[in-house]
Coordinates of C-alpha atoms and ligand atoms in Angstrom, one line a residue:
Chain A
M1 CA 6.4 -11.8 32.7
K2 CA 8.1 -13.7 29.9
G3 CA 11.6 -13.9 28.7
I4 CA 12.9 -14.9 25.3
E5 CA 15.8 -16.9 24.2
A6 CA 17.5 -17.7 20.9
R7 CA 19.5 -20.9 21.2
E8 CA 22.3 -21.8 18.8
I9 CA 20.6 -20.1 15.8
S10 CA 22.1 -20.7 12.4
R11 CA 20.8 -19.3 9.1
T12 CA 22.2 -19.5 5.6
F13 CA 20.7 -17.7 2.7
R14 CA 21.0 -18.7 -0.9
V15 CA 21.9 -15.9 -3.1
D16 CA 22.3 -16.6 -6.9
G17 CA 23.0 -20.2 -6.2
H18 CA 25.7 -19.4 -3.6
A19 CA 25.3 -20.1 0.1
L20 CA 25.6 -17.1 2.2
P21 CA 26.0 -18.1 5.9
V22 CA 24.7 -15.2 8.0
L23 CA 24.2 -16.6 11.5
C24 CA 26.4 -19.3 13.0
G25 CA 25.2 -20.7 16.3
V26 CA 24.1 -17.4 17.8
S27 CA 22.6 -17.6 21.3
V28 CA 20.9 -14.6 22.9
A29 CA 18.9 -14.6 26.0
A30 CA 16.7 -11.9 27.5
P31 CA 15.4 -12.8 31.0
P32 CA 11.9 -11.7 32.0
G33 CA 11.8 -8.0 32.3
G34 CA 15.4 -7.7 31.1
F35 CA 16.7 -5.2 28.5
V36 CA 19.2 -6.8 26.2
A37 CA 21.1 -5.2 23.3
V38 CA 22.5 -6.9 20.3
L39 CA 25.4 -4.9 18.9
G40 CA 27.1 -5.7 15.6
P41 CA 28.5 -4.2 12.4
S42 CA 26.2 -3.5 9.5
G43 CA 25.3 -6.6 7.5
S44 CA 26.3 -9.0 10.3
G45 CA 22.8 -10.5 10.5
K46 CA 21.2 -8.6 13.4
S47 CA 17.9 -8.1 11.5
T48 CA 17.9 -11.7 10.4
L49 CA 18.3 -12.8 14.0
L50 CA 15.4 -10.5 15.1
S51 CA 13.0 -11.6 12.4
I52 CA 13.8 -15.3 13.4
M53 CA 13.0 -14.4 17.0
A54 CA 9.7 -12.7 15.8
G55 CA 8.8 -16.0 14.1
L56 CA 8.9 -14.4 10.6
D57 CA 11.8 -16.5 9.4
R58 CA 12.8 -20.0 10.3
P59 CA 16.4 -20.8 11.3
D60 CA 18.2 -23.7 9.6
A61 CA 19.3 -24.9 13.1
G62 CA 18.5 -23.7 16.6
R63 CA 15.4 -22.8 18.5
V64 CA 13.5 -19.8 19.8
V65 CA 12.3 -20.3 23.4
V66 CA 9.7 -18.3 25.3
D67 CA 8.9 -19.3 28.9
G68 CA 10.8 -22.6 28.4
R69 CA 8.6 -23.5 25.4
D70 CA 9.9 -24.0 21.9
V71 CA 8.2 -21.3 19.8
T72 CA 10.4 -21.4 16.7
G73 CA 8.4 -20.0 13.8
R74 CA 5.4 -18.9 15.9
L75 CA 4.1 -15.4 15.1
G76 CA 2.4 -12.9 17.3
L77 CA 4.2 -13.7 20.6
A78 CA 6.4 -10.7 20.6
G79 CA 5.9 -7.1 19.4
Y80 CA 8.3 -6.6 16.6
M81 CA 9.5 -3.3 15.2
P82 CA 11.2 -3.8 11.8
Q83 CA 14.1 -1.6 10.8
R84 CA 12.0 0.3 8.3
D85 CA 9.1 2.2 9.9
L86 CA 6.5 0.5 7.7
L87 CA 3.5 2.7 8.4
L88 CA 0.5 2.0 6.3
P89 CA 0.3 4.9 3.7
W90 CA -3.5 4.8 3.7
R91 CA -3.9 5.1 7.5
R92 CA -3.6 8.5 9.2
T93 CA -0.9 8.6 11.9
L94 CA -3.2 8.0 14.8
D95 CA -4.8 5.0 13.1
N96 CA -1.3 3.6 12.2
V97 CA -0.4 3.7 15.9
A98 CA -3.8 2.3 16.9
L99 CA -3.0 -0.7 14.6
G100 CA -0.8 -2.1 17.4
P101 CA -3.5 -2.5 20.0
E102 CA -6.1 -3.2 17.3
L103 CA -4.3 -6.3 16.2
S104 CA -4.1 -7.4 19.8
G105 CA -7.9 -7.5 19.9
M106 CA -8.8 -4.0 21.2
S107 CA -11.7 -2.2 19.6
R108 CA -10.8 0.5 17.2
A109 CA -12.3 3.2 19.3
D110 CA -10.3 2.1 22.4
A111 CA -7.2 1.6 20.4
R112 CA -7.4 5.2 19.1
R113 CA -8.0 6.6 22.5
L114 CA -5.1 4.8 23.9
A115 CA -2.9 5.8 21.0
A116 CA -3.9 9.5 21.2
S117 CA -3.1 9.6 24.9
H118 CA 0.6 8.9 24.1
F119 CA 0.9 11.3 21.2
P120 CA 2.2 14.4 23.2
R121 CA 4.9 12.4 24.8
F122 CA 6.1 11.1 21.5
G123 CA 6.2 14.6 20.0
L124 CA 3.4 13.6 17.6
A125 CA 0.7 15.8 19.0
G126 CA -1.1 17.7 16.2
F127 CA -0.2 15.1 13.6
E128 CA -2.9 12.6 14.5
R129 CA -4.7 13.1 11.2
A130 CA -1.7 13.5 9.0
Y131 CA -0.8 10.8 6.5
P132 CA 2.6 9.1 7.0
R133 CA 4.2 10.6 3.9
T134 CA 3.8 14.0 5.3
L135 CA 5.8 13.1 8.5
S136 CA 9.5 13.5 9.0
G137 CA 11.6 10.4 9.1
G138 CA 12.0 10.7 12.9
M139 CA 8.3 11.2 13.4
R140 CA 7.5 8.1 11.3
Q141 CA 9.9 6.1 13.4
R142 CA 8.4 7.4 16.7
A143 CA 5.0 6.4 15.4
A144 CA 6.2 2.9 14.6
L145 CA 7.9 2.6 18.0
L146 CA 4.7 3.7 19.7
R147 CA 2.7 1.2 17.7
T148 CA 5.0 -1.6 18.8
F149 CA 4.8 -0.5 22.5
L150 CA 1.1 -0.4 22.4
S151 CA 0.8 -3.9 20.9
E152 CA 0.3 -5.3 24.4
R153 CA 3.1 -7.8 24.1
E154 CA 5.4 -8.5 27.1
I155 CA 8.3 -9.1 24.8
L156 CA 9.5 -6.4 22.4
L157 CA 11.9 -6.9 19.6
L158 CA 13.2 -3.6 18.3
D159 CA 15.4 -3.3 15.2
E160 CA 17.3 -0.1 15.4
P161 CA 14.2 1.8 16.6
L162 CA 16.0 5.1 16.9
G163 CA 18.2 4.7 13.8
A164 CA 16.6 7.5 11.8
L165 CA 16.6 10.1 14.5
D166 CA 18.9 13.1 15.0
A167 CA 21.2 13.0 18.0
M168 CA 19.1 15.2 20.1
T169 CA 15.8 13.4 19.6
R170 CA 17.6 10.2 20.0
M171 CA 18.9 11.0 23.4
D172 CA 15.4 12.1 24.4
L173 CA 13.8 9.0 23.2
Q174 CA 16.5 6.8 24.8
S175 CA 15.7 8.2 28.2
W176 CA 12.0 7.9 27.4
L177 CA 12.5 4.3 26.4
L178 CA 14.0 3.5 29.7
D179 CA 11.2 5.3 31.6
V180 CA 8.5 3.4 29.8
W181 CA 10.4 0.2 30.1
E182 CA 10.8 0.7 33.9
E183 CA 7.1 1.6 34.1
M184 CA 5.6 -1.1 31.9
R185 CA 8.2 -3.8 32.7
K186 CA 8.6 -5.4 29.3
T187 CA 11.3 -7.7 28.1
I188 CA 13.2 -6.0 25.4
V189 CA 15.7 -7.2 22.8
L190 CA 17.1 -4.1 21.0
V191 CA 19.3 -4.3 17.9
T192 CA 21.7 -1.4 17.3
H193 CA 25.1 -0.5 15.9
D194 CA 25.4 2.5 18.2
V195 CA 27.8 1.5 21.1
D196 CA 26.6 4.4 23.4
E197 CA 23.0 3.4 22.9
A198 CA 23.6 -0.2 23.8
I199 CA 25.5 0.7 27.0
Y200 CA 23.1 3.3 28.1
L201 CA 20.0 1.2 27.6
A202 CA 20.8 -2.4 28.3
D203 CA 21.5 -4.7 31.2
R204 CA 23.5 -7.0 28.9
I205 CA 25.1 -6.6 25.5
Y206 CA 25.7 -9.3 23.0
L207 CA 28.4 -8.5 20.6
L208 CA 28.2 -10.0 17.1
S209 CA 31.2 -10.6 14.9
S210 CA 30.9 -9.6 11.2
R211 CA 29.3 -12.1 8.8
P212 CA 28.9 -15.0 9.4
A213 CA 27.9 -13.8 12.8
R214 CA 28.8 -15.4 16.1
V215 CA 28.5 -14.0 19.5
S216 CA 32.0 -12.6 20.1
A217 CA 31.4 -11.3 23.6
V218 CA 28.7 -10.9 26.2
L219 CA 29.0 -8.0 28.5
D220 CA 27.0 -7.2 31.6
V221 CA 26.3 -3.5 32.0
D222 CA 26.6 -2.9 35.8
L223 CA 25.4 0.7 35.7
R224 CA 22.8 1.6 38.3
R225 CA 19.1 2.2 37.5
P226 CA 17.4 4.5 37.0
R227 CA 19.9 6.0 34.6
P228 CA 19.8 9.8 34.3
Y229 CA 21.2 10.4 30.8
D230 CA 23.9 13.1 31.4
E231 CA 25.2 11.5 34.6
I232 CA 25.4 8.0 33.2
V233 CA 27.0 8.7 29.8
T234 CA 29.8 10.7 31.4
S235 CA 30.5 8.3 34.2
T236 CA 33.9 6.5 34.3
R237 CA 32.2 3.1 34.2
F238 CA 30.3 4.0 31.1
L239 CA 33.5 5.1 29.4
S240 CA 35.5 2.1 30.4
L241 CA 32.7 -0.2 29.0
K242 CA 32.7 1.8 25.8
R243 CA 36.5 1.5 25.5
E244 CA 36.2 -2.3 26.1
I245 CA 33.6 -2.7 23.5
L246 CA 35.4 -0.6 20.9
G247 CA 38.5 -2.7 21.6
L248 CA 36.5 -5.9 21.0
L249 CA 35.0 -4.5 17.8
G250 CA 38.5 -3.9 16.5
H251 CA 38.6 -0.1 16.9
R252 CA 41.7 0.9 18.8
P253 CA 40.6 4.1 20.4
V254 CA 43.2 6.9 20.1
V255 CA 44.4 7.3 23.7
T256 CA 45.1 11.0 24.5
T257 CA 45.0 11.0 28.2
Chain B
M1 CA -2.6 25.9 -13.7
K2 CA -6.2 26.8 -13.4
P3 CA -8.4 23.7 -13.8
W4 CA -10.2 24.8 -16.9
T5 CA -7.0 25.9 -18.7
R6 CA -5.7 22.4 -18.9
Y7 CA -8.6 21.6 -21.3
L8 CA -7.7 24.5 -23.6
P9 CA -5.2 22.6 -25.9
S10 CA -7.6 19.7 -26.6
A11 CA -10.5 22.2 -27.1
A12 CA -8.4 24.1 -29.6
L13 CA -7.5 21.0 -31.4
L14 CA -11.2 20.0 -31.7
V15 CA -12.1 23.5 -33.0
I16 CA -9.3 23.3 -35.7
A17 CA -10.4 19.8 -36.7
G18 CA -14.0 20.9 -36.9
L19 CA -13.1 23.9 -39.1
A20 CA -11.1 21.8 -41.4
W21 CA -13.9 19.3 -41.6
Q22 CA -16.4 21.9 -42.4
W23 CA -14.1 23.5 -45.0
I24 CA -13.6 20.2 -46.9
V25 CA -17.3 19.3 -46.9
T26 CA -18.2 22.8 -48.2
A27 CA -15.4 23.1 -50.7
R28 CA -16.0 19.7 -52.2
H29 CA -19.8 19.9 -52.1
I30 CA -20.1 16.5 -50.3
P31 CA -23.7 15.6 -49.9
S32 CA -24.8 15.6 -46.3
F33 CA -26.1 12.0 -46.4
I34 CA -22.6 10.8 -47.1
L35 CA -20.6 13.2 -44.8
P36 CA -22.4 16.1 -43.1
G37 CA -20.3 19.0 -41.8
P38 CA -20.2 19.9 -38.1
V39 CA -22.7 22.7 -38.6
D40 CA -25.1 20.3 -40.3
I41 CA -24.6 17.8 -37.5
A42 CA -25.3 20.3 -34.8
Q43 CA -28.4 21.5 -36.5
T44 CA -29.8 18.0 -37.0
A45 CA -28.9 17.0 -33.5
W46 CA -30.6 20.0 -32.1
R47 CA -33.7 19.3 -34.1
L48 CA -33.8 15.7 -32.9
R49 CA -32.6 16.5 -29.4
S50 CA -35.5 14.9 -27.6
L51 CA -35.2 11.7 -29.6
L52 CA -31.5 11.5 -29.0
L53 CA -31.8 12.2 -25.2
T54 CA -34.7 9.8 -24.6
N55 CA -32.6 7.1 -26.2
A56 CA -29.4 8.1 -24.4
L57 CA -31.0 7.4 -21.1
P58 CA -31.4 3.6 -21.4
T59 CA -27.9 3.3 -22.9
T60 CA -26.4 5.2 -20.0
E61 CA -28.3 3.0 -17.6
I62 CA -27.0 -0.2 -19.1
A63 CA -23.5 1.1 -19.3
V64 CA -23.5 2.1 -15.6
L65 CA -25.2 -1.0 -14.3
G66 CA -23.1 -3.2 -16.5
F67 CA -20.0 -1.5 -15.2
L68 CA -21.0 -1.9 -11.6
V69 CA -21.6 -5.6 -12.2
A70 CA -18.2 -5.9 -13.8
L71 CA -16.7 -4.0 -10.9
A72 CA -18.2 -6.3 -8.3
A73 CA -17.4 -9.5 -10.3
G74 CA -13.9 -8.2 -11.2
V75 CA -12.9 -7.4 -7.7
L76 CA -14.3 -10.6 -6.2
L77 CA -12.5 -12.6 -8.9
A78 CA -9.3 -10.8 -8.2
I79 CA -9.5 -11.5 -4.5
A80 CA -10.3 -15.2 -5.1
I81 CA -7.3 -15.4 -7.4
H82 CA -5.1 -13.6 -5.0
L83 CA -6.1 -15.8 -2.0
S84 CA -6.0 -19.2 -3.7
R85 CA -3.5 -20.7 -6.0
V86 CA -6.0 -23.3 -7.1
V87 CA -8.5 -20.7 -8.1
E88 CA -5.8 -18.8 -9.9
L89 CA -4.8 -21.9 -11.9
A90 CA -8.4 -22.7 -12.6
L91 CA -9.7 -19.3 -13.6
Y92 CA -6.9 -17.2 -15.0
P93 CA -6.7 -19.0 -18.3
L94 CA -10.4 -18.9 -18.7
I95 CA -10.6 -15.2 -17.9
I96 CA -8.1 -14.5 -20.6
A97 CA -9.9 -16.7 -23.0
S98 CA -13.2 -14.9 -22.2
Q99 CA -11.7 -11.8 -23.9
A100 CA -11.5 -13.6 -27.2
I101 CA -15.2 -14.3 -27.2
P102 CA -16.8 -12.4 -30.1
V103 CA -19.4 -10.5 -28.0
L104 CA -21.4 -9.4 -31.1
A105 CA -21.9 -13.0 -32.1
L106 CA -22.7 -14.0 -28.5
A107 CA -25.4 -11.4 -28.1
P108 CA -28.2 -13.0 -30.2
I109 CA -27.6 -16.3 -28.5
M110 CA -27.9 -14.9 -25.1
L111 CA -31.1 -13.1 -26.1
L112 CA -32.6 -16.4 -27.2
V113 CA -31.7 -18.0 -23.9
L114 CA -32.4 -15.3 -21.5
G115 CA -35.1 -13.4 -23.3
F116 CA -35.6 -9.7 -23.9
T117 CA -34.7 -8.6 -20.4
I118 CA -31.9 -6.3 -19.2
G119 CA -30.0 -9.4 -18.1
P120 CA -28.2 -10.3 -21.3
K121 CA -27.3 -6.6 -21.9
L122 CA -25.7 -6.4 -18.5
I123 CA -23.8 -9.6 -19.2
I124 CA -22.5 -8.3 -22.4
V125 CA -21.3 -5.0 -20.9
A126 CA -19.8 -6.8 -17.9
L127 CA -18.0 -9.3 -20.1
I128 CA -16.3 -6.5 -21.9
C129 CA -15.5 -4.5 -18.7
F130 CA -14.4 -6.9 -16.0
F131 CA -11.1 -7.9 -17.5
P132 CA -9.0 -4.7 -16.9
I133 CA -10.5 -4.5 -13.4
T134 CA -9.6 -8.1 -12.5
V135 CA -6.1 -8.0 -14.0
N136 CA -5.2 -4.7 -12.5
T137 CA -6.6 -5.5 -9.0
V138 CA -4.7 -8.8 -8.9
D139 CA -1.5 -6.9 -9.8
G140 CA -2.3 -4.4 -7.0
L141 CA -3.0 -7.0 -4.4
R142 CA 0.4 -8.5 -5.2
A143 CA 2.3 -5.2 -5.2
V144 CA 1.9 -4.4 -1.6
D145 CA 5.2 -4.1 0.2
P146 CA 6.0 -7.6 1.6
D147 CA 7.6 -6.0 4.6
L148 CA 4.3 -4.4 5.5
I149 CA 2.7 -7.8 5.5
R150 CA 5.5 -9.2 7.6
M151 CA 5.0 -6.4 10.1
M152 CA 1.3 -7.2 10.3
R153 CA 1.9 -10.9 10.6
S154 CA 4.4 -10.4 13.4
L155 CA 1.7 -8.5 15.3
G156 CA -0.6 -11.5 15.0
A157 CA -2.8 -10.3 12.1
H158 CA -5.0 -12.9 10.4
R159 CA -4.9 -13.5 6.7
L160 CA -8.2 -11.7 6.1
T161 CA -7.1 -8.8 8.4
I162 CA -4.1 -8.3 6.2
L163 CA -6.3 -8.4 3.1
R164 CA -8.6 -5.8 4.5
E165 CA -6.1 -3.5 6.1
A166 CA -3.1 -3.8 3.8
E167 CA -3.7 -5.5 0.5
L168 CA -7.0 -4.1 -0.5
P169 CA -6.2 -0.4 0.3
G170 CA -2.8 -0.9 -1.4
A171 CA -4.6 -2.3 -4.5
L172 CA -7.1 0.6 -4.8
P173 CA -5.0 2.7 -7.1
Y174 CA -4.5 -0.3 -9.4
L175 CA -8.2 -1.1 -9.2
F176 CA -9.1 2.4 -10.3
S177 CA -6.7 2.3 -13.2
G178 CA -8.5 -0.8 -14.4
A179 CA -11.9 0.8 -13.6
K180 CA -11.1 3.8 -15.8
V181 CA -10.3 1.6 -18.8
A182 CA -13.4 -0.5 -18.1
V183 CA -15.8 2.5 -17.8
T184 CA -14.8 3.7 -21.3
F185 CA -15.5 0.2 -22.6
S186 CA -18.8 0.1 -20.9
V187 CA -20.4 2.6 -23.3
I188 CA -19.2 0.6 -26.3
G189 CA -20.6 -2.5 -24.6
A190 CA -23.9 -0.9 -24.0
L191 CA -24.1 0.1 -27.7
Y192 CA -23.3 -3.5 -28.8
S193 CA -26.0 -4.9 -26.5
E194 CA -28.5 -2.6 -28.2
Y195 CA -27.6 -3.5 -31.7
V196 CA -29.5 -6.7 -31.4
G197 CA -32.8 -7.3 -29.7
S198 CA -33.6 -3.9 -28.5
T199 CA -36.3 -1.4 -29.1
E200 CA -34.7 1.6 -27.4
G201 CA -31.3 3.1 -26.7
L202 CA -28.7 4.8 -28.8
G203 CA -27.5 1.5 -30.3
Y204 CA -31.0 0.8 -31.5
L205 CA -31.5 4.3 -32.7
M206 CA -28.2 4.3 -34.6
T207 CA -29.1 1.1 -36.6
Q208 CA -32.4 2.9 -37.5
L209 CA -30.7 6.1 -38.6
Q210 CA -28.2 4.1 -40.6
N211 CA -30.9 2.4 -42.5
Q212 CA -32.6 5.7 -43.2
F213 CA -29.3 7.4 -44.3
E214 CA -29.8 10.0 -41.5
T215 CA -26.1 10.5 -41.4
G216 CA -26.3 13.8 -39.5
A217 CA -28.3 12.4 -36.7
L218 CA -26.0 9.4 -36.6
F219 CA -23.0 11.7 -36.0
G220 CA -25.1 13.4 -33.3
A221 CA -25.7 10.1 -31.6
M222 CA -22.0 9.4 -31.7
A223 CA -21.1 12.7 -30.2
L224 CA -23.6 12.0 -27.4
L225 CA -22.1 8.6 -26.8
T226 CA -18.7 10.2 -26.5
A227 CA -20.0 12.7 -24.0
I228 CA -21.5 9.9 -21.9
G229 CA -18.1 8.1 -22.0
V230 CA -16.2 11.1 -20.9
A231 CA -18.8 11.9 -18.1
L232 CA -18.5 8.3 -16.8
F233 CA -14.7 8.5 -16.9
A234 CA -14.9 11.8 -14.9
A235 CA -17.2 10.2 -12.4
V236 CA -14.7 7.3 -11.8
T237 CA -11.8 9.8 -11.5
L238 CA -13.8 11.7 -8.9
A239 CA -14.6 8.6 -6.9
E240 CA -10.8 7.8 -7.0
R241 CA -10.0 11.1 -5.6
L242 CA -12.5 10.7 -2.8
L243 CA -11.6 7.2 -1.9
I244 CA -7.8 7.4 -2.0
P245 CA -6.8 10.8 -0.6
W246 CA -3.4 9.4 0.6
H247 CA -2.6 8.5 -3.0
R248 CA -3.5 11.8 -4.4
D249 CA -1.2 13.5 -1.9
E250 CA 1.6 11.3 -3.1
R251 CA 1.1 12.2 -6.7
A252 CA 0.6 15.8 -6.0
A253 CA 4.0 15.8 -4.3
L254 CA 5.5 14.1 -7.3
Y255 CA 4.4 16.9 -9.7
T256 CA 4.7 20.0 -7.6
N257 CA 8.1 20.7 -8.9
R258 CA 7.4 19.8 -12.5
K259 CA 7.8 23.3 -13.8
G260 CA 11.2 23.4 -12.2
Y261 CA 12.8 20.7 -14.4
R262 CA 10.9 21.2 -17.6
Ligands
LIG301 N1 16.0 -12.8 2.6 C1 17.3 -12.7 2.4 N2 17.8 -13.4 1.3 C2 19.1 -13.3 1.0 N3 20.0 -12.7 1.8 C3 19.6 -12.0 2.9 C4 18.2 -12.0 3.2 N4 18.1 -11.3 4.3 C5 19.3 -10.8 4.7 N5 20.2 -11.3 3.8 C6 21.7 -11.1 3.9 O1 22.1 -11.4 5.2 C7 23.1 -10.5 5.6 C8 22.7 -9.9 6.9 O2 21.5 -9.1 6.8 P1 20.8 -8.3 8.0 O3 19.8 -7.5 7.4 O4 20.4 -9.3 9.0 O5 22.1 -7.5 8.6 P2 22.0 -6.4 9.7 O6 23.0 -6.8 10.7 O7 20.7 -6.1 10.2 O8 22.6 -5.1 9.0 P3 22.2 -3.6 9.3 O9 22.9 -3.1 10.5 O10 22.8 -2.9 8.1 O11 20.8 -3.4 9.3 C9 23.2 -9.5 4.5 O12 24.4 -9.8 3.8 C10 22.0 -9.6 3.7 O13 22.4 -9.4 2.3
LIG302 MG1 19.4 -4.6 10.1

């Protein structure tokens, strides 16, 4: 089992000749088998951080470390799910999901079998032969999530994987994500701007400030596992964590009790 | 709309033009060796039908084979240009320059060098046809969503895997746009190739007919050429539908509500 660390990452973009500092010495660490959430306002640089961790972009300063080795800029070490679902329009849904294991070296037939076996669970049964454009936004996102999970990487970097889902499906898939994670024991870094989602899923939450992003707080989520959804999200510990985070984010919750 | 009704407007236009043509020719007593009327043309063409058809065969063959050569060469060139900046810098200017070559002047020279085989004819057709295929395919290979490529790279895909799974399928609609233009050129190209150094084909036949002032038969040959061009175009369109069903879906969705906002 591998863990992944981003150490003191800084990144500045050039936009029309102007410097746009986005990340400013951001450090995030996911221990082997851990579930870490990165929470921050829109535009703070969460996606930028994740694509640096995936090796797709290079930081101006800082390093990405896996298993104690510097892997900055190395591709293919972690399964990365971008914010957009990015299904290939010319592949049917089943073949899109099978792309994950296929790119990890599995034969196409095996990859398809593996993918098909997970379709019912993902609510995709019956849509194996459909082209992506005929799927709903939520289905597309579930297919992309499944593709990432089946890519046979120990580390998964998920950029708002449940962002396009309605509240109901979202709750379902959050529980599902925890089940699968507990079963498959992967190291997960999840980017989100949903406070509830971060608390419910993660062991640890990194709070980013708005741009240029720094880590403004690190919170350990000391909720027990496994986490039955209804019980956890209504527990006093959950609510006090939520209050703390909202306070840190600058939202003063209206106190009515 | 039923499939056949969409051709009604253009068919009607053709009929009207034909009637006007016939009327002018009759009213003005234009001799048929200068400008025959449609009726005259139809009669002559029918009389000479076996001559026309036997000569249409080799022309079609050259057009099709030449087009296929252009397709293969055009796509391979496009891939090479896409994959290598050096190849792009070396070849793109030459490819553009090749379009300025006067093919009609080139034809006799190639016949001298390569002899009276099918080779020079195919080269002439391919030279005329490959350009729209290459240019469109290069554009298509470059138009693939960069985020798709990033996604595949993050999953460890090799350069050639990305080419095969993302760039080439994404370029197919562009390739077909180019192929449709090219296939209509291919008939003209085949005709050119037969003007010189040929003893068969519609191009050869047309020079003969011209010399003999067989204007009616000449028009018949032209109509036949047009029909071949349209048929080849339809064949490419059909191939497009079969090869990129996901693209057709997309376009169908685009136009389903067309009536609504007209
Ligand atoms: N390639 C790029 N070139 C220039 N600017 C960029 C680039 N990528 C991101 N940015 C800028 O960096 C900032 C952070 O972008 P990023 O996508 O990382 O934010 P985010 O936290 O993921 O936001 P969201 O929650 O809305 O997805 C934005 O202001 C964006 O405009
Ligand atoms: Mg983002």
